[in-house]
XYZ file of N, CA, C and O in Angstrom:
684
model
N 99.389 84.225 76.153
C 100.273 83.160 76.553
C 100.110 82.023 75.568
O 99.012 81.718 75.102
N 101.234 81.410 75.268
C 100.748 80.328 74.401
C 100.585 79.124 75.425
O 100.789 78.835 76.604
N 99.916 78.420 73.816
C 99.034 77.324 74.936
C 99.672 76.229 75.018
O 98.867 75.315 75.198
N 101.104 75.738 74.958
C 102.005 74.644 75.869
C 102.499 75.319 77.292
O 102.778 74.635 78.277
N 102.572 76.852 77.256
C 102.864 77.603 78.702
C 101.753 76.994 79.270
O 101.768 75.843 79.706
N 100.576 77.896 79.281
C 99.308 77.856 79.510
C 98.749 76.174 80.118
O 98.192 75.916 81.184
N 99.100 75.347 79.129
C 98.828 73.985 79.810
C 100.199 74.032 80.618
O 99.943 74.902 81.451
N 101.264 73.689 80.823
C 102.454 73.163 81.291
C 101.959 74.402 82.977
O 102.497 73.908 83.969
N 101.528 75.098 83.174
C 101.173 75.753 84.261
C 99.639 75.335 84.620
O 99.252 75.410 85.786
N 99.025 75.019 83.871
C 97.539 74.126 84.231
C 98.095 72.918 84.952
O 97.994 72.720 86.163
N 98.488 72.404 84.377
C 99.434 70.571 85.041
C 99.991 70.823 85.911
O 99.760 69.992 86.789
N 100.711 71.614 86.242
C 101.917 71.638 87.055
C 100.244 72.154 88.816
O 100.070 71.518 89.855
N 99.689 73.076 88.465
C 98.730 73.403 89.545
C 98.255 72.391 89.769
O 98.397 72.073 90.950
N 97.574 71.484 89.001
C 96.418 70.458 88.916
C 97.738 69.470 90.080
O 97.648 69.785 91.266
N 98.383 68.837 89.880
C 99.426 67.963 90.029
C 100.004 68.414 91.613
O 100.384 67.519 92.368
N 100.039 69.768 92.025
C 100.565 70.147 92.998
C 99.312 70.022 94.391
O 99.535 69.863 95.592
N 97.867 70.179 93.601
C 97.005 69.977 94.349
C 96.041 68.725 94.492
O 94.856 68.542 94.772
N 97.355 67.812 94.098
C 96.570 65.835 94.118
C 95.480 65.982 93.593
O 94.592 65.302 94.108
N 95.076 66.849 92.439
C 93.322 66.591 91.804
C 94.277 65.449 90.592
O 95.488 65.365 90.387
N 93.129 64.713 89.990
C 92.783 64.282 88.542
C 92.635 65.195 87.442
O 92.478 66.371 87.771
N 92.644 65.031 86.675
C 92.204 65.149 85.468
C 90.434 64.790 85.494
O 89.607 65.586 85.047
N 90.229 64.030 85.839
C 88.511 63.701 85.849
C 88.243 64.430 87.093
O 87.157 64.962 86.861
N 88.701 64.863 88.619
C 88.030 65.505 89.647
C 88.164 67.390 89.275
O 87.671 68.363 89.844
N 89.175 67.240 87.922
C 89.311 68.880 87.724
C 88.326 69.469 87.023
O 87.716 70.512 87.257
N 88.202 68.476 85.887
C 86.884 68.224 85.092
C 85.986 68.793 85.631
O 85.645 69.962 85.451
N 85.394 67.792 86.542
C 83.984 67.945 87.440
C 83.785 69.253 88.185
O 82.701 69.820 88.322
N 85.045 69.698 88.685
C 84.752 70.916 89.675
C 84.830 72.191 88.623
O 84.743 73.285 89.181
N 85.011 72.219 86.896
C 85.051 73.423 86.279
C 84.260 72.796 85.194
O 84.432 73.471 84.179
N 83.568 71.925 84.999
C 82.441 71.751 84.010
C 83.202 72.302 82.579
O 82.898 73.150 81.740
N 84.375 71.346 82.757
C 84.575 70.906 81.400
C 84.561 69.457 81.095
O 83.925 68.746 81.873
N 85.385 68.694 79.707
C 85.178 67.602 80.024
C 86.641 67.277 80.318
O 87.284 68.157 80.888
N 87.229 66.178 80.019
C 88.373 65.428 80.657
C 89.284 65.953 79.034
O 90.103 66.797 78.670
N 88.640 65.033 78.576
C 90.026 65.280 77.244
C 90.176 66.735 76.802
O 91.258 67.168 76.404
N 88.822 67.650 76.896
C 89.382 69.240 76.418
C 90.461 69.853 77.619
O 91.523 70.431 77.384
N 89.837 69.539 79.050
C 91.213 69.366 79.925
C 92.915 68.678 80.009
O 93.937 69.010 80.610
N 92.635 67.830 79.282
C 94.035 67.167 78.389
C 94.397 67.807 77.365
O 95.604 68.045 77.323
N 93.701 68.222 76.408
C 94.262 68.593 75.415
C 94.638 70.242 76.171
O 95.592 70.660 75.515
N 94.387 70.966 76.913
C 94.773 71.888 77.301
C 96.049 72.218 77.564
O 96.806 73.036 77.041
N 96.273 70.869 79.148
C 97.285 70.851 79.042
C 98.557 70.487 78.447
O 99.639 70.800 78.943
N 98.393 69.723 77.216
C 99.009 69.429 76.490
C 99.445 70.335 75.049
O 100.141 69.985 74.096
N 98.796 71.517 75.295
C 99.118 72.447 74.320
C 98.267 72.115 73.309
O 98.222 72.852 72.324
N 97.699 71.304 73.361
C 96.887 71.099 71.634
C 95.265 72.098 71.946
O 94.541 71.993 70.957
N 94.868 72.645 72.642
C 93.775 73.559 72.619
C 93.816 74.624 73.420
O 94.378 74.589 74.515
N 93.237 75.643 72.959
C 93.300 77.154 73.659
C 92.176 77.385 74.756
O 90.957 77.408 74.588
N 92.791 77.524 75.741
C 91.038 77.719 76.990
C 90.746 78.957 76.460
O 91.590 79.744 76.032
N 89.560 79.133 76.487
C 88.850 80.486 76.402
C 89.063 81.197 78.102
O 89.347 80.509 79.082
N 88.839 82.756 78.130
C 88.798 82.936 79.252
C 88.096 82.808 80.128
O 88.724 82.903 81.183
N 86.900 82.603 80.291
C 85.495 81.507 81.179
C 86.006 80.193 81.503
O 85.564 79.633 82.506
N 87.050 79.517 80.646
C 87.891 78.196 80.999
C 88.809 78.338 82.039
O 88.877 77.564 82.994
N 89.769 79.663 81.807
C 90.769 80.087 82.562
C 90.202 80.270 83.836
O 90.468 79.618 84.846
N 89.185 81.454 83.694
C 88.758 81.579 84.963
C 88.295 80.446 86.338
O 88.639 80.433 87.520
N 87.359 79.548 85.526
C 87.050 78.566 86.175
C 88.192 77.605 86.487
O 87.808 76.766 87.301
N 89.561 77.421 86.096
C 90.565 76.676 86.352
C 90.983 77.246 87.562
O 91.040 76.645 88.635
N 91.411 78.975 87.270
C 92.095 79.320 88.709
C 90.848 79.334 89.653
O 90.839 78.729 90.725
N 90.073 79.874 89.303
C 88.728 79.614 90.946
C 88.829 77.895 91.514
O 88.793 77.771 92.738
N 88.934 76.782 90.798
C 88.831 75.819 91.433
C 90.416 75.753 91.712
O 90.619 75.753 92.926
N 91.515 75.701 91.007
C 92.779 75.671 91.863
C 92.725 76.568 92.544
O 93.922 76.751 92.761
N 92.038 77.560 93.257
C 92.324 78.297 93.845
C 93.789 79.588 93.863
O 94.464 80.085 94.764
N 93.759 79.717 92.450
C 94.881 80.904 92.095
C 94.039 82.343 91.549
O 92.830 82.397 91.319
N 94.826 83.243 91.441
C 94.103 83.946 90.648
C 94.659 83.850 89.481
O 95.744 83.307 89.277
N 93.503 84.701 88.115
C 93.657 83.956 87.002
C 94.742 84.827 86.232
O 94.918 84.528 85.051
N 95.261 85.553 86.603
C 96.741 86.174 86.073
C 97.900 85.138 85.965
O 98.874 85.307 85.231
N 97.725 84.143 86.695
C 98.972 83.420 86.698
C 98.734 82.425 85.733
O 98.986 81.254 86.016
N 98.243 82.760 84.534
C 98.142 81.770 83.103
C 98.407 82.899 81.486
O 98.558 82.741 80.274
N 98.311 84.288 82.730
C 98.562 85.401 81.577
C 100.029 85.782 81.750
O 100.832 85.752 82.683
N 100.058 86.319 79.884
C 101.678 86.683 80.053
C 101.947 88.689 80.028
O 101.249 89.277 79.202
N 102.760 89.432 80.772
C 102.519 90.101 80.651
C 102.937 90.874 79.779
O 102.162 91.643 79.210
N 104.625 90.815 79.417
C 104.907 91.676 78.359
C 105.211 91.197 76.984
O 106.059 91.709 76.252
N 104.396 90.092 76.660
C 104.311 90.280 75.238
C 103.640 90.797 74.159
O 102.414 90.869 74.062
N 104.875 91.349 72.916
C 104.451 92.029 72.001
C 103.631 91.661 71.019
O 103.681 90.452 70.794
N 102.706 92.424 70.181
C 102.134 91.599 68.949
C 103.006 90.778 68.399
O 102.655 89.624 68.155
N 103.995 91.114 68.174
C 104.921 90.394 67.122
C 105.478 89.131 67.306
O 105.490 88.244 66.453
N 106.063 89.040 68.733
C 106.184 87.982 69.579
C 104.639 86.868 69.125
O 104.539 85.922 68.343
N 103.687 87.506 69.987
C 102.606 86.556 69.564
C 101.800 86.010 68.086
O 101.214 84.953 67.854
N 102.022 87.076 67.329
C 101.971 86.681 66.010
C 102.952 85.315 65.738
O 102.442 84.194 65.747
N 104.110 85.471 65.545
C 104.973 84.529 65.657
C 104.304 83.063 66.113
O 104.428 82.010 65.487
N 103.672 83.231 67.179
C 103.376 81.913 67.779
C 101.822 81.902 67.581
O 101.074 81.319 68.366
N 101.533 82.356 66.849
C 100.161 82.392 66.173
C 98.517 82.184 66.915
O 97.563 81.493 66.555
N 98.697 83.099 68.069
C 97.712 83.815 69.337
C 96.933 84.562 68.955
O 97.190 85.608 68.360
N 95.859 84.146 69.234
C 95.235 85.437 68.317
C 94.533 86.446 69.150
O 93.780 87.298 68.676
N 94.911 86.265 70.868
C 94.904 86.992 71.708
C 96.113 87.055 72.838
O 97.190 86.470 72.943
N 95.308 88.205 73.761
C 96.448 88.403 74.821
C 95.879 88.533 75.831
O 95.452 89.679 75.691
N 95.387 88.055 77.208
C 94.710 88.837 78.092
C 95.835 89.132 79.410
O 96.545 88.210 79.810
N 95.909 90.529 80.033
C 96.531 90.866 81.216
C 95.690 91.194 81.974
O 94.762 91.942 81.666
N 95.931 90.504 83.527
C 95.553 90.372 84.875
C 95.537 91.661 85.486
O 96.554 91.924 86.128
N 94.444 92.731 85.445
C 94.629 93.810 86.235
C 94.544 93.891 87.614
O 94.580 94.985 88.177
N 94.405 92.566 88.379
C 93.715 92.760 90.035
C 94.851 92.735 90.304
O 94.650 91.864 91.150
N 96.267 92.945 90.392
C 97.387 93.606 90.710
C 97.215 92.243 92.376
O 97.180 92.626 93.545
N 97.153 90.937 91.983
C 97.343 89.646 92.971
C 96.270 89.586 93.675
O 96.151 88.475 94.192
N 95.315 90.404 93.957
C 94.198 90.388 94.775
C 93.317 89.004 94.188
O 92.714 88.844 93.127
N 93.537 88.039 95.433
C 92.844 86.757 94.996
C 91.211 86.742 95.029
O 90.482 86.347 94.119
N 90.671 87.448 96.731
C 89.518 86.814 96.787
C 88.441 88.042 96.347
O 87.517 88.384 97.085
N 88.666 88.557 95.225
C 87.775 89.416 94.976
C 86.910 88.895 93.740
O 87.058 88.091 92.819
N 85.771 89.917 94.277
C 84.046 89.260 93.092
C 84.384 89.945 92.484
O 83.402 90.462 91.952
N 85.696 90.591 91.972
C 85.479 90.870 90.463
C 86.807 90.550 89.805
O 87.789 90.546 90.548
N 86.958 90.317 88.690
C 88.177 90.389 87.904
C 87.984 90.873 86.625
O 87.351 90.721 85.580
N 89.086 91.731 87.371
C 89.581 92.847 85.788
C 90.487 92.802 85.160
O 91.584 93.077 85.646
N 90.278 92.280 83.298
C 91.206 91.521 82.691
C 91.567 92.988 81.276
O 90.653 93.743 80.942
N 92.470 93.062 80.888
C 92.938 94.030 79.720
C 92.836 92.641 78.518
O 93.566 91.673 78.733
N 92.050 92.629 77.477
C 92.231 91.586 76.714
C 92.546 92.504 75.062
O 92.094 93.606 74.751
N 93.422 91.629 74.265
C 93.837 92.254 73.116
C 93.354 90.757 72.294
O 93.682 89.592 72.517
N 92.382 91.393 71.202
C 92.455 90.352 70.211
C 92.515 90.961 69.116
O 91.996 91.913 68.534
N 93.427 90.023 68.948
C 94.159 90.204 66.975
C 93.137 89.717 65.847
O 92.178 88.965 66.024
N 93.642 90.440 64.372
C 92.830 90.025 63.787
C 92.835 88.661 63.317
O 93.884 88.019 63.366
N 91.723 88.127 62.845
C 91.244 86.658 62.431
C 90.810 85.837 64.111
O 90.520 84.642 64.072
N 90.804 86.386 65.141
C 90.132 85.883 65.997
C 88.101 86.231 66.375
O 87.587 87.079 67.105
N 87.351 84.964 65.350
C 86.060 85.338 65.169
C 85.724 84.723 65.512
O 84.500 84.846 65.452
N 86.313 82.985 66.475
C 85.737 81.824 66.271
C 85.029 81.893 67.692
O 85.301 82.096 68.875
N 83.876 81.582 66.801
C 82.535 82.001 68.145
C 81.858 80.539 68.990
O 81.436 79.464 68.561
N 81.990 81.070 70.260
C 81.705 80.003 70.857
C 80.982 80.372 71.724
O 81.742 81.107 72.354
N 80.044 80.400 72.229
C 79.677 81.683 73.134
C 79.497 80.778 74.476
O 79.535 79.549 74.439
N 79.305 81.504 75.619
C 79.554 80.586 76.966
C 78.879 82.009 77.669
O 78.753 83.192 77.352
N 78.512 81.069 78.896
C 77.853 82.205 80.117
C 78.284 81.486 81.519
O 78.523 80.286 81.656
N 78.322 82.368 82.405
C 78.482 82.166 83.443
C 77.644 83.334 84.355
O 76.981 84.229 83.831
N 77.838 83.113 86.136
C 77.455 83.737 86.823
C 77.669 84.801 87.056
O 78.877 85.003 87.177
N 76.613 86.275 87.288
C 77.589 87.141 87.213
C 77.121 88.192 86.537
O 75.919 88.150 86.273
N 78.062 89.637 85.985
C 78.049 90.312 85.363
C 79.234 90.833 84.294
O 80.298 90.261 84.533
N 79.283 91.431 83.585
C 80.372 91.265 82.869
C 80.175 92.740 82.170
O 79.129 93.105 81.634
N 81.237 93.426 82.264
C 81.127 94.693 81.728
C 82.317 94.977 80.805
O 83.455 94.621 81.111
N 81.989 95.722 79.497
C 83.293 95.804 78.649
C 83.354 96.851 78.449
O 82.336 97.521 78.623
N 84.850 97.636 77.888
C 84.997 99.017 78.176
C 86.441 98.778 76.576
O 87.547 98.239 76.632
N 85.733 99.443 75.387
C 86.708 99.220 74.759
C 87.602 100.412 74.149
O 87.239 101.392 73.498
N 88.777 100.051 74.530
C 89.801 101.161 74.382
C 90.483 101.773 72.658
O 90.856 102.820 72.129
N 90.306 100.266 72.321
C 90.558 100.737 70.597
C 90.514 100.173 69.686
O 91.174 99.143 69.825
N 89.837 100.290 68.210
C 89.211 99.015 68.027
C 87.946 98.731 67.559
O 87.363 99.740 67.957
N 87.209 98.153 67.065
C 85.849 97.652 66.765
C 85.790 95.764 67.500
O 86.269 94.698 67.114
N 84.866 96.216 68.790
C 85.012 94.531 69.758
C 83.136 94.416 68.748
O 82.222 95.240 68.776
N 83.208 93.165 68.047
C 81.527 92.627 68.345
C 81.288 91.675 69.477
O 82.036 90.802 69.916
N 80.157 92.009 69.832
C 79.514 91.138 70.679
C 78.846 90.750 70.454
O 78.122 91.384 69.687
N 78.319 89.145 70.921
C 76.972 88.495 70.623
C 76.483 88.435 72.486
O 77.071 88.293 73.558
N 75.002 88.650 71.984
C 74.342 88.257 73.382
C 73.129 87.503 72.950
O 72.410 87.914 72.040
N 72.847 86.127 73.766
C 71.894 85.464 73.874
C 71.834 85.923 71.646
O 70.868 86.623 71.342
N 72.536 85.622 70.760
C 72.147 85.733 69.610
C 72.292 86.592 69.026
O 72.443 86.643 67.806
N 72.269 87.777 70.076
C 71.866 89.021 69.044
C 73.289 90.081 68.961
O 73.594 90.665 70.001
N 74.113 90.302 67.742
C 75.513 90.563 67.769
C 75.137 92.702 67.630
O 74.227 93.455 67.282
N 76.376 92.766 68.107
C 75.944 94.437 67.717
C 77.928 94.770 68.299
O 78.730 94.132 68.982
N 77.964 96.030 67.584
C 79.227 96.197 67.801
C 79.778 97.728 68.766
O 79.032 98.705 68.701
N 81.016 97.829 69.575
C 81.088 98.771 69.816
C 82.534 99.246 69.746
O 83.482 98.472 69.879
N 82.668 100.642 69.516
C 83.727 101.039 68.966
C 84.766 101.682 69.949
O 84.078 101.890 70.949
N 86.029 102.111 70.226
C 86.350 102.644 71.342
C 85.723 103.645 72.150
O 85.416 104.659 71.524
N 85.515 103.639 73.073
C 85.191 104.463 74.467
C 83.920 104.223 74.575
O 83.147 105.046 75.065
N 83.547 103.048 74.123
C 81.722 102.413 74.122
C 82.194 101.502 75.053
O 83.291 101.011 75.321
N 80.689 101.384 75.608
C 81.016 100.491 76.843
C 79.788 99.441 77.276
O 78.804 100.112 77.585
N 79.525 97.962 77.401
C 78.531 97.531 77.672
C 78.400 96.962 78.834
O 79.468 96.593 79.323
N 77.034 96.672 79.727
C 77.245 95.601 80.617
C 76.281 94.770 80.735
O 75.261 95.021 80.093
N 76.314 93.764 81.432
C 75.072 92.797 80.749
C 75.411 91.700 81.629
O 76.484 91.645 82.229
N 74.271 90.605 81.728
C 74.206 89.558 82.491
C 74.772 88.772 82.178
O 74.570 88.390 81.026
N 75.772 88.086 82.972
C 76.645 87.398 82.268
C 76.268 85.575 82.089
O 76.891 84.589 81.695
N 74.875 85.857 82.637
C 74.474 84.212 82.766
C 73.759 83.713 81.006
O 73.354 82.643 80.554
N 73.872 84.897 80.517
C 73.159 84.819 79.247
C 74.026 84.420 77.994
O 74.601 85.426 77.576
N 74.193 83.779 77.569
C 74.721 83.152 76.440
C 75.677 84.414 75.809
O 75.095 85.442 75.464
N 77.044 84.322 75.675
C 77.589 85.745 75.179
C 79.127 85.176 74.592
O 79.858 84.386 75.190
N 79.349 85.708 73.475
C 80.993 85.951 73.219
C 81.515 87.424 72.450
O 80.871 88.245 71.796
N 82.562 87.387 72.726
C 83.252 88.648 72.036
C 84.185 87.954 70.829
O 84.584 86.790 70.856
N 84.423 88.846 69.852
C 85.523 88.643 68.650
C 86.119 89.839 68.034
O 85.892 90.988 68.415
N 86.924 89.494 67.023
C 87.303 90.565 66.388
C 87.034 89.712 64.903
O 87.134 88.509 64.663
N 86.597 91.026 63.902
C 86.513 90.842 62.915
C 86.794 91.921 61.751
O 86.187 92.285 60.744
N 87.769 92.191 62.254
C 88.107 93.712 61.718
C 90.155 92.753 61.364
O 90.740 91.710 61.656
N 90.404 94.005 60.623
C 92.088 93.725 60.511
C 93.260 94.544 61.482
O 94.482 94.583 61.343
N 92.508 95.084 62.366
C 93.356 95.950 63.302
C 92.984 95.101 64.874
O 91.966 94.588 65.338
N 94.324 95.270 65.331
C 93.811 94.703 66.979
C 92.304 95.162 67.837
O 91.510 95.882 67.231
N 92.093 94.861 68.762
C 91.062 95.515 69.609
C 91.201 95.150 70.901
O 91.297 94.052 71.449
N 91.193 96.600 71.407
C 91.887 96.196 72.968
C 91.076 97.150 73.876
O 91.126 98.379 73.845
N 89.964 96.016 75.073
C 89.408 96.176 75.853
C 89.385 96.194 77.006
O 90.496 95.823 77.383
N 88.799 96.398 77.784
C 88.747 95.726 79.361
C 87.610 95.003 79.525
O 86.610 95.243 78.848
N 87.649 94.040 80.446
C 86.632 93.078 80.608
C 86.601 93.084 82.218
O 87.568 92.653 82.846
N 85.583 93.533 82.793
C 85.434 93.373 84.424
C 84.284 92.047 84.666
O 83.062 92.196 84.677
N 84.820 91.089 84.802
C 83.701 90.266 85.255
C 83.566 90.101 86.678
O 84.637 89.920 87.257
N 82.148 90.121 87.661
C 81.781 89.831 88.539
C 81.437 87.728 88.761
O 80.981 86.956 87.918
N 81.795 87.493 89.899
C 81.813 85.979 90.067
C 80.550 85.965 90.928
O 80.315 84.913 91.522
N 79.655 87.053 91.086
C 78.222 86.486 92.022
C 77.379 87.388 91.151
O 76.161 87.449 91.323
């Protein structure tokens, strides 16, 4: 999804449920202006951002993903991912299962943890992973799982897409 959708549907939730900007902040442990600049299209949430947006608006986090767009489409608008919502609307479940596609030149590492577990299952592709530091890579039909409270990001660093599944647990 690009990220004036992406914010312009962040705002529009935030706004429908009388929060702030500073009380949205607080309840997803970001800060205020990366929450502005979100919704304002000038920065990309990671998906640990997303997630924590719809858990405190209380949506599930499909409704910030787009579903049928093509590489080409998103190339165009210069995304260097895609993630689709597999819990088919199921809100209150401890897990969410996301289909994520990242294109190439998406390496920029930021790594983040949360509660939880997090399991990846990659369909095609070379995904690296870093955990707590330590990067190692896996190739399609490799599969990892791991604590998700531990310092972790995924990238691509290859010139071909890579397209995974990501099941994260919220306890």
């Amino acid at each position: 999804m690009s990220s004036d959708a992406m914010g312009i549907i962040l705002k529009k939730l935030r706004k429908e449920r009388k929060l702030t900007l500073k009380e949205l902040a607080e309840q997803t442990g970001v800060s205020i202006s990366f929450l502005s600049q979100v919704e304002r299209g000038k920065s990309s949430a990671t998906l640990e951002s997303l997630r924590r947006f719809a858990d405190a608006l209380d949506v599930n986090p499909g409704i910030f993903f787009e579903e049928n767009a093509s590489y080409d489409e998103l190339a165009e608008r210069k995304a260097l991912y895609h993630y689709k919502d597999l819990s088919h609307g199921v809100k209150h479940s401890t897990l969410s299962p996301i289909m994520v596609t990242l294109y190439p030149g998406d390496n920029d590492w930021s790594p983040f943890s949360h509660q939880g577990f997090e399991f990846l299952f990659v369909l095609e592709g070379l995904l690296t992973v870093e955990i707590e530091g330590e990067r190692s890579q896996l190739h399609a039909q490799q599969s990892l799982l791991f604590d998700a409270s531990k310092k972790h990001y995924w990238g691509n660093h290859t010139e071909s897409p890579v397209r995974f599944l990501v099941v994260s647990s919220k306890n």
